[in-house]
Coordinates of C-alpha atoms in Angstrom, one line a residue:
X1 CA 96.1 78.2 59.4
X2 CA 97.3 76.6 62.5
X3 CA 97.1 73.1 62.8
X4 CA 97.1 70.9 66.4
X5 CA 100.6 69.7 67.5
X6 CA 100.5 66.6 70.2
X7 CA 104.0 66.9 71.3
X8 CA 103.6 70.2 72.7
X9 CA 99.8 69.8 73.4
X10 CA 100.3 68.9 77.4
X11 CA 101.6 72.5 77.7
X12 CA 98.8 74.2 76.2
X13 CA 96.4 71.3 78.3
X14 CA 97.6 72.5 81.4
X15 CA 97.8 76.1 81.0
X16 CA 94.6 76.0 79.7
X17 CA 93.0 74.3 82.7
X18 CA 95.2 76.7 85.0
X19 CA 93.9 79.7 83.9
X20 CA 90.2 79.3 85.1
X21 CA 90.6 78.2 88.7
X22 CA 86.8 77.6 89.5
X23 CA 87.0 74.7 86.4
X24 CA 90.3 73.6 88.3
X25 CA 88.3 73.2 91.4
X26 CA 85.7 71.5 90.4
X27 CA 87.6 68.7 88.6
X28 CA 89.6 68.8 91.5
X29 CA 86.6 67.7 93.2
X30 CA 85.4 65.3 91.2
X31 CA 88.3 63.3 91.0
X32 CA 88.5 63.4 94.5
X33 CA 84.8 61.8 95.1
X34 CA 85.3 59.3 92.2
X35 CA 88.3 57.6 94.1
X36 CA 86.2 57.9 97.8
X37 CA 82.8 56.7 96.0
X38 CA 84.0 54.1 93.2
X39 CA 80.4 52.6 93.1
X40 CA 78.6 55.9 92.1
X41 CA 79.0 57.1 88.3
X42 CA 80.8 60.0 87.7
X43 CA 77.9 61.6 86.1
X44 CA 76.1 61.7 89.3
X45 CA 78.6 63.4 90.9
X46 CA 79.0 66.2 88.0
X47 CA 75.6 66.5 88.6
X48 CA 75.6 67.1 92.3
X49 CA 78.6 69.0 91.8
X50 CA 76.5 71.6 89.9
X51 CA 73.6 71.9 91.4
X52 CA 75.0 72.5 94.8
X53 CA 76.9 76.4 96.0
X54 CA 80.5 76.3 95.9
X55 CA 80.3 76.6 99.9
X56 CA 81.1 73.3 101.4
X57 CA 80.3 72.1 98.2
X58 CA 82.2 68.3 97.8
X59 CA 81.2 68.0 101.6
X60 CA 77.6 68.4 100.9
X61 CA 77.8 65.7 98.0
X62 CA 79.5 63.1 100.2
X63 CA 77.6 63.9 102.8
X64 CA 74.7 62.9 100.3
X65 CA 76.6 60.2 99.3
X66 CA 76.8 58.7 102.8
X67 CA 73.2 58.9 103.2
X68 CA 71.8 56.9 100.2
X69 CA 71.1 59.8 98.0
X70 CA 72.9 58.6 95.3
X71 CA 72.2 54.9 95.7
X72 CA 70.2 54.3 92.6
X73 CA 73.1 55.8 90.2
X74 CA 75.6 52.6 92.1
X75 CA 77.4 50.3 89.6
X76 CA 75.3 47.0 90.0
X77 CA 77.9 44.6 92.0
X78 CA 76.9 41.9 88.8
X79 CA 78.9 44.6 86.4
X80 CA 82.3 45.3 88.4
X81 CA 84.4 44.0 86.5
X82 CA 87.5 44.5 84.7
X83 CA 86.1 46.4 81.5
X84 CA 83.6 48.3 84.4
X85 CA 86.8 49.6 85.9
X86 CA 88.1 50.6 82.4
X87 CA 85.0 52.3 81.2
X88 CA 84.5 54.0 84.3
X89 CA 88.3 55.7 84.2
X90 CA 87.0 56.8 80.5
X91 CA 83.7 58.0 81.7
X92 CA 85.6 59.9 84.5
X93 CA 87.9 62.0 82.2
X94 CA 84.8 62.7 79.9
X95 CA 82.5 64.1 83.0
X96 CA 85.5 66.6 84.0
X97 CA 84.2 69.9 84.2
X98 CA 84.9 72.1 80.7
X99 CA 87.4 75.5 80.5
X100 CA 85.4 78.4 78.9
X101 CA 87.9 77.8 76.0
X102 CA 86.5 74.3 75.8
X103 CA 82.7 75.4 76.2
X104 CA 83.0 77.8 73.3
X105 CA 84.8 76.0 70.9
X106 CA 83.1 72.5 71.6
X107 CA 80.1 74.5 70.2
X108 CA 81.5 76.3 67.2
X109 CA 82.8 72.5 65.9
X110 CA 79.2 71.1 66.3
X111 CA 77.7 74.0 64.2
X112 CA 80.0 73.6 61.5
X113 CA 80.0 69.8 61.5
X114 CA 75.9 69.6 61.7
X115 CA 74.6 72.3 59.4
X116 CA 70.9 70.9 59.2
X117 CA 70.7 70.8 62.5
X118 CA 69.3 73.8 64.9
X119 CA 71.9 75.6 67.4
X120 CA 69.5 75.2 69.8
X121 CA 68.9 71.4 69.3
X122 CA 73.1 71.0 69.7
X123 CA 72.8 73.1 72.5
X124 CA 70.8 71.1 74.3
X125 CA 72.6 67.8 73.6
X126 CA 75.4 69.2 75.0
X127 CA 73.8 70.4 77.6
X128 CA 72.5 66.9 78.6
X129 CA 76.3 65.1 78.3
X130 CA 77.7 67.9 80.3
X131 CA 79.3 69.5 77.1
X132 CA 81.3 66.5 76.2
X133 CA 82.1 66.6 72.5
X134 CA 83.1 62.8 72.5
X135 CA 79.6 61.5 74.1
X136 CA 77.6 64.3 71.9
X137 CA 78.5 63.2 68.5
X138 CA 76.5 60.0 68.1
X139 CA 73.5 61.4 69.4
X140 CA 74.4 64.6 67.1
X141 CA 74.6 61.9 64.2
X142 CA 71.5 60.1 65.1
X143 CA 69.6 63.5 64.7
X144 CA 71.4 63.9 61.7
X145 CA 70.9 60.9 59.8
X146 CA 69.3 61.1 56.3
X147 CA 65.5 61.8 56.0
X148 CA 63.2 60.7 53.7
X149 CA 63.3 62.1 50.5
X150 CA 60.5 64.5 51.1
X151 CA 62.7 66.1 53.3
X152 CA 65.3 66.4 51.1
X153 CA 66.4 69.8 51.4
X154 CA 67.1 69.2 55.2
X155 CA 69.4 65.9 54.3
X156 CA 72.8 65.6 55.1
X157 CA 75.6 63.3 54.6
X158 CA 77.3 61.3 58.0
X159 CA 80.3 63.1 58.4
X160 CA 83.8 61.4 59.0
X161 CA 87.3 61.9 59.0
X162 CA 87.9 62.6 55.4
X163 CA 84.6 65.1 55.4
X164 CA 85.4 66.7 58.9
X165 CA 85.4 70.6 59.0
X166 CA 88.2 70.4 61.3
X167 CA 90.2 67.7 59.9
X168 CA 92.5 68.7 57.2
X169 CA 94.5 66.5 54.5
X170 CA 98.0 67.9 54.4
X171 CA 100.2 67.5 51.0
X172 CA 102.6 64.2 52.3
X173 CA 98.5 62.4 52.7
X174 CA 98.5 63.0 57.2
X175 CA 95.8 64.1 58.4
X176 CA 95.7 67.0 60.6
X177 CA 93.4 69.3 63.5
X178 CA 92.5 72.8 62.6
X179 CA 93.4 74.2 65.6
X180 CA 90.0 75.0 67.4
X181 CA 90.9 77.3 70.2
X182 CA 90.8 74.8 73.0
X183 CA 94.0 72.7 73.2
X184 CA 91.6 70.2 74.9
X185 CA 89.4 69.8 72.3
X186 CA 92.1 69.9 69.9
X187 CA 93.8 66.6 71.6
X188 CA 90.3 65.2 71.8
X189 CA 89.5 65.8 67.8
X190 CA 92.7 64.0 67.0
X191 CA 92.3 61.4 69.4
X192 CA 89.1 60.6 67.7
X193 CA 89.4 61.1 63.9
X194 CA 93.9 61.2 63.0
X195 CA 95.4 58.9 65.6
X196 CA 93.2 56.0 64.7
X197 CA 93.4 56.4 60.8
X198 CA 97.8 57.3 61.5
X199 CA 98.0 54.2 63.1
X200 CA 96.3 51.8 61.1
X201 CA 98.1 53.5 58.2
X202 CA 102.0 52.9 60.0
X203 CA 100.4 49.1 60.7
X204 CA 99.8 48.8 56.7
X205 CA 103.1 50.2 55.8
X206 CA 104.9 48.2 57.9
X207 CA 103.4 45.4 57.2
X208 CA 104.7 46.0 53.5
X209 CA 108.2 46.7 54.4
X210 CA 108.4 43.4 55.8
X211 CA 107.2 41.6 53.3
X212 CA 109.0 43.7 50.5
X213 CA 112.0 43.2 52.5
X214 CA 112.0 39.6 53.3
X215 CA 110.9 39.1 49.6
X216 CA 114.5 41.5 48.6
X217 CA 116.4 39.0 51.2
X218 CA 114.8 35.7 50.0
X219 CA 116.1 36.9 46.2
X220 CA 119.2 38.3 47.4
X221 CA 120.1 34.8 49.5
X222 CA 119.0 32.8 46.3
X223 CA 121.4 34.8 43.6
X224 CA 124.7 34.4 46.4
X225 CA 123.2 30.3 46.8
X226 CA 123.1 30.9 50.5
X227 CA 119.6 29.3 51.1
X228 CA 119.0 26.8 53.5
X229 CA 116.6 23.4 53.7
X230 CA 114.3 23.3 56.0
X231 CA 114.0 19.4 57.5
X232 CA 110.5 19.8 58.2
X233 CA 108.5 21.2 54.6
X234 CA 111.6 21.0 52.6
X235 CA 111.5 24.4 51.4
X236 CA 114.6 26.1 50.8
X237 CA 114.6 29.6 52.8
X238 CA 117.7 32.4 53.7
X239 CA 119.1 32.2 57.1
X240 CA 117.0 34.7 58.4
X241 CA 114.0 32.6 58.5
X242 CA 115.9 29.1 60.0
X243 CA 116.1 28.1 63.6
X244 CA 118.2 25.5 65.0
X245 CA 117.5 22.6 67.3
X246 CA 120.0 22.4 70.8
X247 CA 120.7 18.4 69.7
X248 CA 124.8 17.8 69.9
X249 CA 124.2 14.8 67.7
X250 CA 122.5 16.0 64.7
X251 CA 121.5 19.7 64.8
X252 CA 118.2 20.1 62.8
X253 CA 117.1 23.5 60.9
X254 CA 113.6 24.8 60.8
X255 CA 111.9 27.4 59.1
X256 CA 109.7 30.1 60.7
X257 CA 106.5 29.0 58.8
X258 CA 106.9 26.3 60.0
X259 CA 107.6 27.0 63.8
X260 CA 104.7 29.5 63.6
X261 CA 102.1 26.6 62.5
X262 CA 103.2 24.4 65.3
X263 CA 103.1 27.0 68.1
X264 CA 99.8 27.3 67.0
X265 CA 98.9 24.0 66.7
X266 CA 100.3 23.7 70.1
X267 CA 98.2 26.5 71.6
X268 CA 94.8 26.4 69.9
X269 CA 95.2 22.3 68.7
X270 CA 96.0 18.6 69.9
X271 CA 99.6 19.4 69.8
X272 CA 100.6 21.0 73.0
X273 CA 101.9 17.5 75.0
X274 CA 104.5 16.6 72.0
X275 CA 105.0 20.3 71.1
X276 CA 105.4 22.1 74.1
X277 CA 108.8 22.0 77.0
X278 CA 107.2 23.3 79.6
X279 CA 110.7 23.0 81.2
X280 CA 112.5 25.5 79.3
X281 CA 109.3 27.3 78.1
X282 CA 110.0 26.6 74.5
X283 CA 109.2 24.5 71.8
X284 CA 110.5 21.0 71.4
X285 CA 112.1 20.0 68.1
X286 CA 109.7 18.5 65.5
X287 CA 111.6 17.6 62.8
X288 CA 111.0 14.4 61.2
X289 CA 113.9 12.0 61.6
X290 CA 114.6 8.1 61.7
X291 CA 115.3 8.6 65.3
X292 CA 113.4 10.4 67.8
X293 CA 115.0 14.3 68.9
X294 CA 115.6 15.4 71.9
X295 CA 116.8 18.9 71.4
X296 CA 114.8 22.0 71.5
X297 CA 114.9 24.9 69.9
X298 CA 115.6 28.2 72.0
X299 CA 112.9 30.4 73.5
X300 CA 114.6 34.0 71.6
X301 CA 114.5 32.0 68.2
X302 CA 110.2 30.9 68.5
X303 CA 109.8 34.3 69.8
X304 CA 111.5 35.8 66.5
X305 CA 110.2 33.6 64.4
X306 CA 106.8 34.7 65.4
X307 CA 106.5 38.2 66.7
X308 CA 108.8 38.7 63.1
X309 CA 105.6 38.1 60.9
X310 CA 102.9 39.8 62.4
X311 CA 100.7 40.9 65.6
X312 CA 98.9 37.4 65.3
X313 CA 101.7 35.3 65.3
X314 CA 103.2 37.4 68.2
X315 CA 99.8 37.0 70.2
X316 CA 100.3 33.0 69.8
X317 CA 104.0 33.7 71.5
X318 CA 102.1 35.4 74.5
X319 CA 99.8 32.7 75.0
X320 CA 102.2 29.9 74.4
X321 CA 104.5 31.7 77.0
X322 CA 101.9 32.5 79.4
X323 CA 100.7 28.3 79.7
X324 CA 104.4 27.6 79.7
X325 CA 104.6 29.5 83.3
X326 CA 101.0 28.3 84.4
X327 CA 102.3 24.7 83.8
X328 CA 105.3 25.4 85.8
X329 CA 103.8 26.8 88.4
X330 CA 101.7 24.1 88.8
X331 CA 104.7 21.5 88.6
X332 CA 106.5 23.2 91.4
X333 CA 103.1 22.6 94.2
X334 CA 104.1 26.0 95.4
X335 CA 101.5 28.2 97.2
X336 CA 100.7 31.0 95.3
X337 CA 98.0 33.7 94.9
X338 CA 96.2 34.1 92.0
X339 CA 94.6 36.9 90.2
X340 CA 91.1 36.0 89.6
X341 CA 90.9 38.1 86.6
X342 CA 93.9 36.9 84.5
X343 CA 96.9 34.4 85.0
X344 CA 98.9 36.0 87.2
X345 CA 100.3 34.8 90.4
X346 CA 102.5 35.6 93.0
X347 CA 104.3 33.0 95.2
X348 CA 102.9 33.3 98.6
X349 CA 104.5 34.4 101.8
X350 CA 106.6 31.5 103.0
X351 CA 108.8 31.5 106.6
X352 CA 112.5 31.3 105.8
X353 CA 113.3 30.9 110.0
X354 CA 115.6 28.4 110.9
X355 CA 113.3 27.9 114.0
X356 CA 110.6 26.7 112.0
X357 CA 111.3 22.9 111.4
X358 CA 112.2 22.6 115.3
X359 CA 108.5 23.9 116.2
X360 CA 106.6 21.7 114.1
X361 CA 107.8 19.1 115.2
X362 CA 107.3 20.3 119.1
X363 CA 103.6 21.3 118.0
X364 CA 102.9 17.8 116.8
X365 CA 104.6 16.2 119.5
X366 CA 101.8 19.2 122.0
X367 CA 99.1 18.1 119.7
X368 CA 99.4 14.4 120.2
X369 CA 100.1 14.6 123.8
X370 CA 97.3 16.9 124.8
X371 CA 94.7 16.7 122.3
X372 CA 94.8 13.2 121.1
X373 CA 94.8 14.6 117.6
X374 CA 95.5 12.3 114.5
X375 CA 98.5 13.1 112.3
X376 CA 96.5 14.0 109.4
X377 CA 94.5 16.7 111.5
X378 CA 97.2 17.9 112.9
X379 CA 98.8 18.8 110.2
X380 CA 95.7 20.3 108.2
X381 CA 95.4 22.4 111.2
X382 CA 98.7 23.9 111.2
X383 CA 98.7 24.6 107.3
X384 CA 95.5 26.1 108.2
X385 CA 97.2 28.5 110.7
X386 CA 99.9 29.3 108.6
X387 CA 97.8 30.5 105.8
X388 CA 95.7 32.8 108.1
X389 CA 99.1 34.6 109.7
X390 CA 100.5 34.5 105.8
X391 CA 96.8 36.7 104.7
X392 CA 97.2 38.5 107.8
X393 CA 100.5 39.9 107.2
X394 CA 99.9 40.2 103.5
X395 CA 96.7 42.1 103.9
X396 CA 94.3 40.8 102.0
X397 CA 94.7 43.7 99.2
X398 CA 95.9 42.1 96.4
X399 CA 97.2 43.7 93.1
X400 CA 98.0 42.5 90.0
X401 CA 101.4 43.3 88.1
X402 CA 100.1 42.1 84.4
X403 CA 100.1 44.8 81.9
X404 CA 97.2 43.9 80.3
X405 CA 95.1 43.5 83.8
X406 CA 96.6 45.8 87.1
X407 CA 93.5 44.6 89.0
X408 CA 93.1 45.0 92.5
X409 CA 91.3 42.2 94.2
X410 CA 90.3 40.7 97.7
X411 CA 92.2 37.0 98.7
X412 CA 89.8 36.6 100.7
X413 CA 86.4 37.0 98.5
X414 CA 88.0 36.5 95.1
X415 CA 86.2 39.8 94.5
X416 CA 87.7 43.3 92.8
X417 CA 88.7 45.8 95.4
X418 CA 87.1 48.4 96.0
X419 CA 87.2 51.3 99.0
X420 CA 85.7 50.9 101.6
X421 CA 85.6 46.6 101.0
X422 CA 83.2 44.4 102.5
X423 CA 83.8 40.3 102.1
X424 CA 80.9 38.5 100.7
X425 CA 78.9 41.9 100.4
X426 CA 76.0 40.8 98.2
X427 CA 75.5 37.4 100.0
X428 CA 72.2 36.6 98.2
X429 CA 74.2 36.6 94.9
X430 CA 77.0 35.0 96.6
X431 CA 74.7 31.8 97.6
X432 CA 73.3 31.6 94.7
X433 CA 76.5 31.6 92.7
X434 CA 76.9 28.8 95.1
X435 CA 74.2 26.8 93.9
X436 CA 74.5 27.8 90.8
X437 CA 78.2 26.1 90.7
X438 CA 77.8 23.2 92.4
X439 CA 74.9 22.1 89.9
X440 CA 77.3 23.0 86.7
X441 CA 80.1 21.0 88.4
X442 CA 78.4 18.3 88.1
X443 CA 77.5 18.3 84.5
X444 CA 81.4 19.9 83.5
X445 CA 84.8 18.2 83.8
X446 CA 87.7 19.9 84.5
X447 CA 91.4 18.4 83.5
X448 CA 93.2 17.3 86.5
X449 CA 96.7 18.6 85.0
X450 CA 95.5 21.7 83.4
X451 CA 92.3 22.7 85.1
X452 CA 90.3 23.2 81.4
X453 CA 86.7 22.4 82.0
X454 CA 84.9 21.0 79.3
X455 CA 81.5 18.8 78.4
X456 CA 81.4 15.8 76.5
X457 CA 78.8 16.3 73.6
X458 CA 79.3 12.4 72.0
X459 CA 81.6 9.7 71.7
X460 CA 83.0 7.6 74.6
X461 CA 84.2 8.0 77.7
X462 CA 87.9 8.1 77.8
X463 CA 88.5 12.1 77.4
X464 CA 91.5 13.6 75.9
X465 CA 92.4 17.1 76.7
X466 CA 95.0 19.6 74.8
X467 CA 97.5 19.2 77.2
X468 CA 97.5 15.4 76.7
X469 CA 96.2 14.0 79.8
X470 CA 93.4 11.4 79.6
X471 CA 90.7 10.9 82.3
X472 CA 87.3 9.2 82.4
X473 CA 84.4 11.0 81.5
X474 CA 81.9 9.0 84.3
X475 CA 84.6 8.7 87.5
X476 CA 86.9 11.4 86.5
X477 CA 90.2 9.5 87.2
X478 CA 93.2 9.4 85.4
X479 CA 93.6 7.0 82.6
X480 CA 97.2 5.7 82.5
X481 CA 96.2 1.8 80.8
X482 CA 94.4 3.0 78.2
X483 CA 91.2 1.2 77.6
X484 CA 91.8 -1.3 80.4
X485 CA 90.1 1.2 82.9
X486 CA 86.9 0.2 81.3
X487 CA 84.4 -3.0 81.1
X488 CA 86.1 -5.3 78.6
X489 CA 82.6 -7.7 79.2
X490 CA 80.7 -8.2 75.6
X491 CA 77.5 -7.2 75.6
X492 CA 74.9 -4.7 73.9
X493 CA 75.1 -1.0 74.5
X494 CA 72.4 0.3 76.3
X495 CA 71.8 -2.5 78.8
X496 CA 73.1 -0.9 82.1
X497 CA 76.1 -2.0 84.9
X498 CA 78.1 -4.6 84.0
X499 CA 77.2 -7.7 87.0
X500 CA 80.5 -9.3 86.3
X501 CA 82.8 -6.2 87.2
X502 CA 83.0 -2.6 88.5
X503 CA 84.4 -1.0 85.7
X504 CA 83.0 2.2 84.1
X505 CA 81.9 2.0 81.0
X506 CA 82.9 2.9 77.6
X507 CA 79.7 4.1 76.2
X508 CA 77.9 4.8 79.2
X509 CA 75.8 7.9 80.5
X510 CA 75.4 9.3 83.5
X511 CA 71.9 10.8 84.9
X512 CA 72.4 14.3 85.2
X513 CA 69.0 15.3 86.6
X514 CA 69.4 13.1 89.4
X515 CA 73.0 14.0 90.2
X516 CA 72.4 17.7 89.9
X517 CA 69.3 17.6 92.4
X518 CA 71.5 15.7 95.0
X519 CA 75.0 18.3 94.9
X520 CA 71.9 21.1 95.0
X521 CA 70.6 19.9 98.3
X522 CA 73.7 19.1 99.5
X523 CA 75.3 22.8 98.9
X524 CA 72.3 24.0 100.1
X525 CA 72.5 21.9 103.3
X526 CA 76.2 23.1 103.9
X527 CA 75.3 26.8 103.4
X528 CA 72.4 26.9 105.7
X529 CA 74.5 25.7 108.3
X530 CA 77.2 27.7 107.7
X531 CA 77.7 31.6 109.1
X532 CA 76.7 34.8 107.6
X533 CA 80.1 35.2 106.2
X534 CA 79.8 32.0 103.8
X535 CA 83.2 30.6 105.3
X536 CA 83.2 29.8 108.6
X537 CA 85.7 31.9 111.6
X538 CA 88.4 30.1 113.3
X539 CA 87.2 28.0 116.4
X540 CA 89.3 29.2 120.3
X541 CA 91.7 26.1 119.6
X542 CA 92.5 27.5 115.9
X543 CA 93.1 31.1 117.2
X544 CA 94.9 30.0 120.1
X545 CA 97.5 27.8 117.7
X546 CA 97.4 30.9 115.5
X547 CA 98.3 33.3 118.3
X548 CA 101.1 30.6 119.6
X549 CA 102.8 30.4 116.2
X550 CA 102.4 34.6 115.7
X551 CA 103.9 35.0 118.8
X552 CA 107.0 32.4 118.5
X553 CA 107.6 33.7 114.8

């Protein structure tokens, strides 16, 4: 019996899918009007693709395309989102046209697999997902689900890994493919049913080892007395599981458990202004002495101590680390563009000329002089041109570098990129969204350090956020004198402004109905008079100064 081997299954794959050259063709195809035509599904296309003569056949379809035929099968703009974009690369390998390798042995598996079902019932299931074993089988197990018990002698059982025709339990406890006859369908049985159950298995395992073998090291330290105290719990652990504080005075030692419960405190708690050196990116030193600490304790010893235990612990270190650089980012005021899909940014185009100092201060001197601007204005108008050459010679494509995102977006629209991109292309949504925004900005507050938004549900109205800074919940201010920045006249709650002052108050509520109607009107004031394009184009004296500065840079 010949079982499915994945290091050597990309050969097989590709001579597999070289030997019928129609099949090669048409995937060809596909591919090719999935990356010209991102809106349309990719079952739509297989479905033009087959229905038309191989003559001019992927012209005829985008030709279609072009034309509106295929508008009702578009991605909703609502749904383009990051998990769209993922599902839609999944969906796009699962509509590829099938080998006749693949065709025959996709229906062999299914007749062994769902007995009490008819062949020509599994035929037609496969007929209607385009032979696709992975988008078959549910339906397959819907139809096969247990019947009453009046049909009992047509029952069956849901079949799984363990009970699969084609999945085999060696001697050493793997799990194996029977080898099917299409190396395709092989790689796509064992994606399926072995990977998943091998890779939760080598999680389990190691997840033992490391226990078993910091358990051998924590009895092995104790016999040789090489254990450590840790200043924090007290707890005596080997030398494997203490980090060390950077004070030259008094250097303190800390155990992992205990560096693990304060990252998280720091990143899902009250802890992160005491915990967290933004700084350096690591963690300040908690221990408790008579004095205060003002060491740290290295960025390589938090990130053993936590991505040492386990994947949760190591998630905390990517989060911790990923606020660490958002915080220092916004320290340094640099301009920067920002993914709108994730954290990432990248610093933004800035002019390293020599030259540049000497012409501002020439086109302020030209501004005053001939336009009688203000200084403020003038200024706002030159950053303004600066950005729009910086966009221009960017391009407003922007891509994201984070592994977990790799998004490609618009600077200009915030939106995800996609070929051929129009700004602002659903503009109903977009002024809507609009309205929608300014009417839940009034009722949210966002932190002025941090930028997390938040409601107030009871209590008073100084606010607290994680990151430690305080702000009042009525003006949204900064609070840096405590409770001074409110009323300190006696009387009873609930008996409006205070005559003898201006202060907000403590306990005070604001009238949300009102203030949303007014910033609705308003925004929808500013949009009506605003252009098409929701942001309004340069005037003649802005593109003048921008061609001016182009041309001198």
């Amino acid at each position: 019996m010949k079982f499915y081997d994945p290091r050597s299954s990309q050969e097989e794959i590709e001579r597999e899918e070289d030997e019928d050259e129609e099949t090669k063709t048409l995937n060809w195809n596909l591919e090719v009007l999935a990356d010209v035509f991102p809106d349309i599904t990719p079952s739509a296309l297989h479905d033009m693709l087959s229905n038309v003569s191989a003559e001019s056949r992927m012209e005829i379809v985008a030709d279609a395309a072009l034309r509106g035929g295929l508008s009702k099968y578009s991605t909703p703009p609502g749904q383009q989102d990051a998990e769209a974009e993922k599902d839609k690369e999944i969906a796009l390998e699962e509509e590829k046209f099938k080998t006749p390798q693949y065709q025959k042995a996709v229906k062999a598996v299914c007749y062994s697999e769902f007995k009490s079902l008819k062949p020509r019932h599994i035929r037609q299931v496969l007929k209607e997902n385009h032979l696709s074993y992975r988008r078959a089988r549910p339906v397959l197990l819907k139809m096969d689900a247990p019947r009453p018990r009046w049909m009992f002698l047509r029952s069956s059982k849901t079949v799984n890994a363990d009970s699969h025709p084609y999945i085999i339990t060696l001697a050493n406890g793997n799990l194996a493919v029977r080898c099917t006859g299409s190396a395709v369908l092989d790689r796509e049985l064992y994606t399926l049913f072995v990977q998943p159950v091998m890779t939760q298995r080598r999680r389990v395992q190691e997840a033992r080892d490391r226990a078993y073998a910091r358990l051998l090291n924590a009895s092995e330290a104790a016999a040789a007395d090489s254990l450590y105290e840790c200043e924090c719990c007290y707890d005596s652990v080997p030398f494997e599981d203490i980090t060390f504080c950077s004070a030259k005075e008094q250097c303190h030692t800390l155990c992992s458990t205990c560096v693990q419960r304060t990252v998280h405190e720091a990143v899902y708690g009250q802890g992160w202004a005491r915990t967290a050196d933004v700084n350096h990116g690591t963690v300040k030193c908690f221990a408790p002495s008579a004095s205060e600490c003002h060491g740290i304790i290295s960025a390589d010893q938090v990130c053993q101590a936590l991505c040492s235990t386990g994947a949760n612990s190591a998630a905390d270190w990517t989060t911790f680390s990923s606020r660490c650089a958002e915080a220092s980012i916004r320290e340094s005021r640099l301009a920067v563009h920002n993914c709108p899909f994730c954290s990432y940014a990248e610093a933004e185009y800035e002019p390293s000329s020599p030259v540049w100092p000497v012409l501002r201060f020439f086109f302020y001197l030209a501004m005053h002089v001939f336009l009688g601007m203000t200084e403020f204005k003038t200024a706002e108008m030159l950053r303004s041109s600066l950005r729009r050459i910086r966009l221009k010679r960017h391009g407003l494509k922007f891509h994201c570098q984070a592994p977990g995102c790799g998004i490609t977006s618009c600077l200009r629209c915030s939106a995800q990129w996609r070929d051929p991109h129009v700004c602002f292309e659903a503009k109903l949504t977009s002024l809507r969204t609009a309205v929608e925004d300014s009417a839940t900005d009034v009722v949210k507050r966002t932190c002025l350090s941090c930028g997390l938004a938040f409601v107030k549900e009871s209590g008073c109205n100084k606010m607290k956020c994680t990151c430690g800074h305080s702000m009042c919940y009525l003006c949204r201010e900064t609070i840096d004198d405590g409770y001074q920045h409110f009323c300190q006249h006696f009387r009873e709650r609930g008996m409006g402004k205070c005559e003898s002052c201006d202060k907000c108050e403590l306990y005070g509520e604001q009238n949300v109905d009102e203030e949303v109607q007014t910033a609705v009107e308003k925004t929808q004031a500013k949009l009506h008079d605003e252009e098409p394009e929701l942001k309004p184009r340069p005037s003649n004296v802005e593109l003048w100064i921008d061609y001016f500065i182009e041309w001198i840079a």
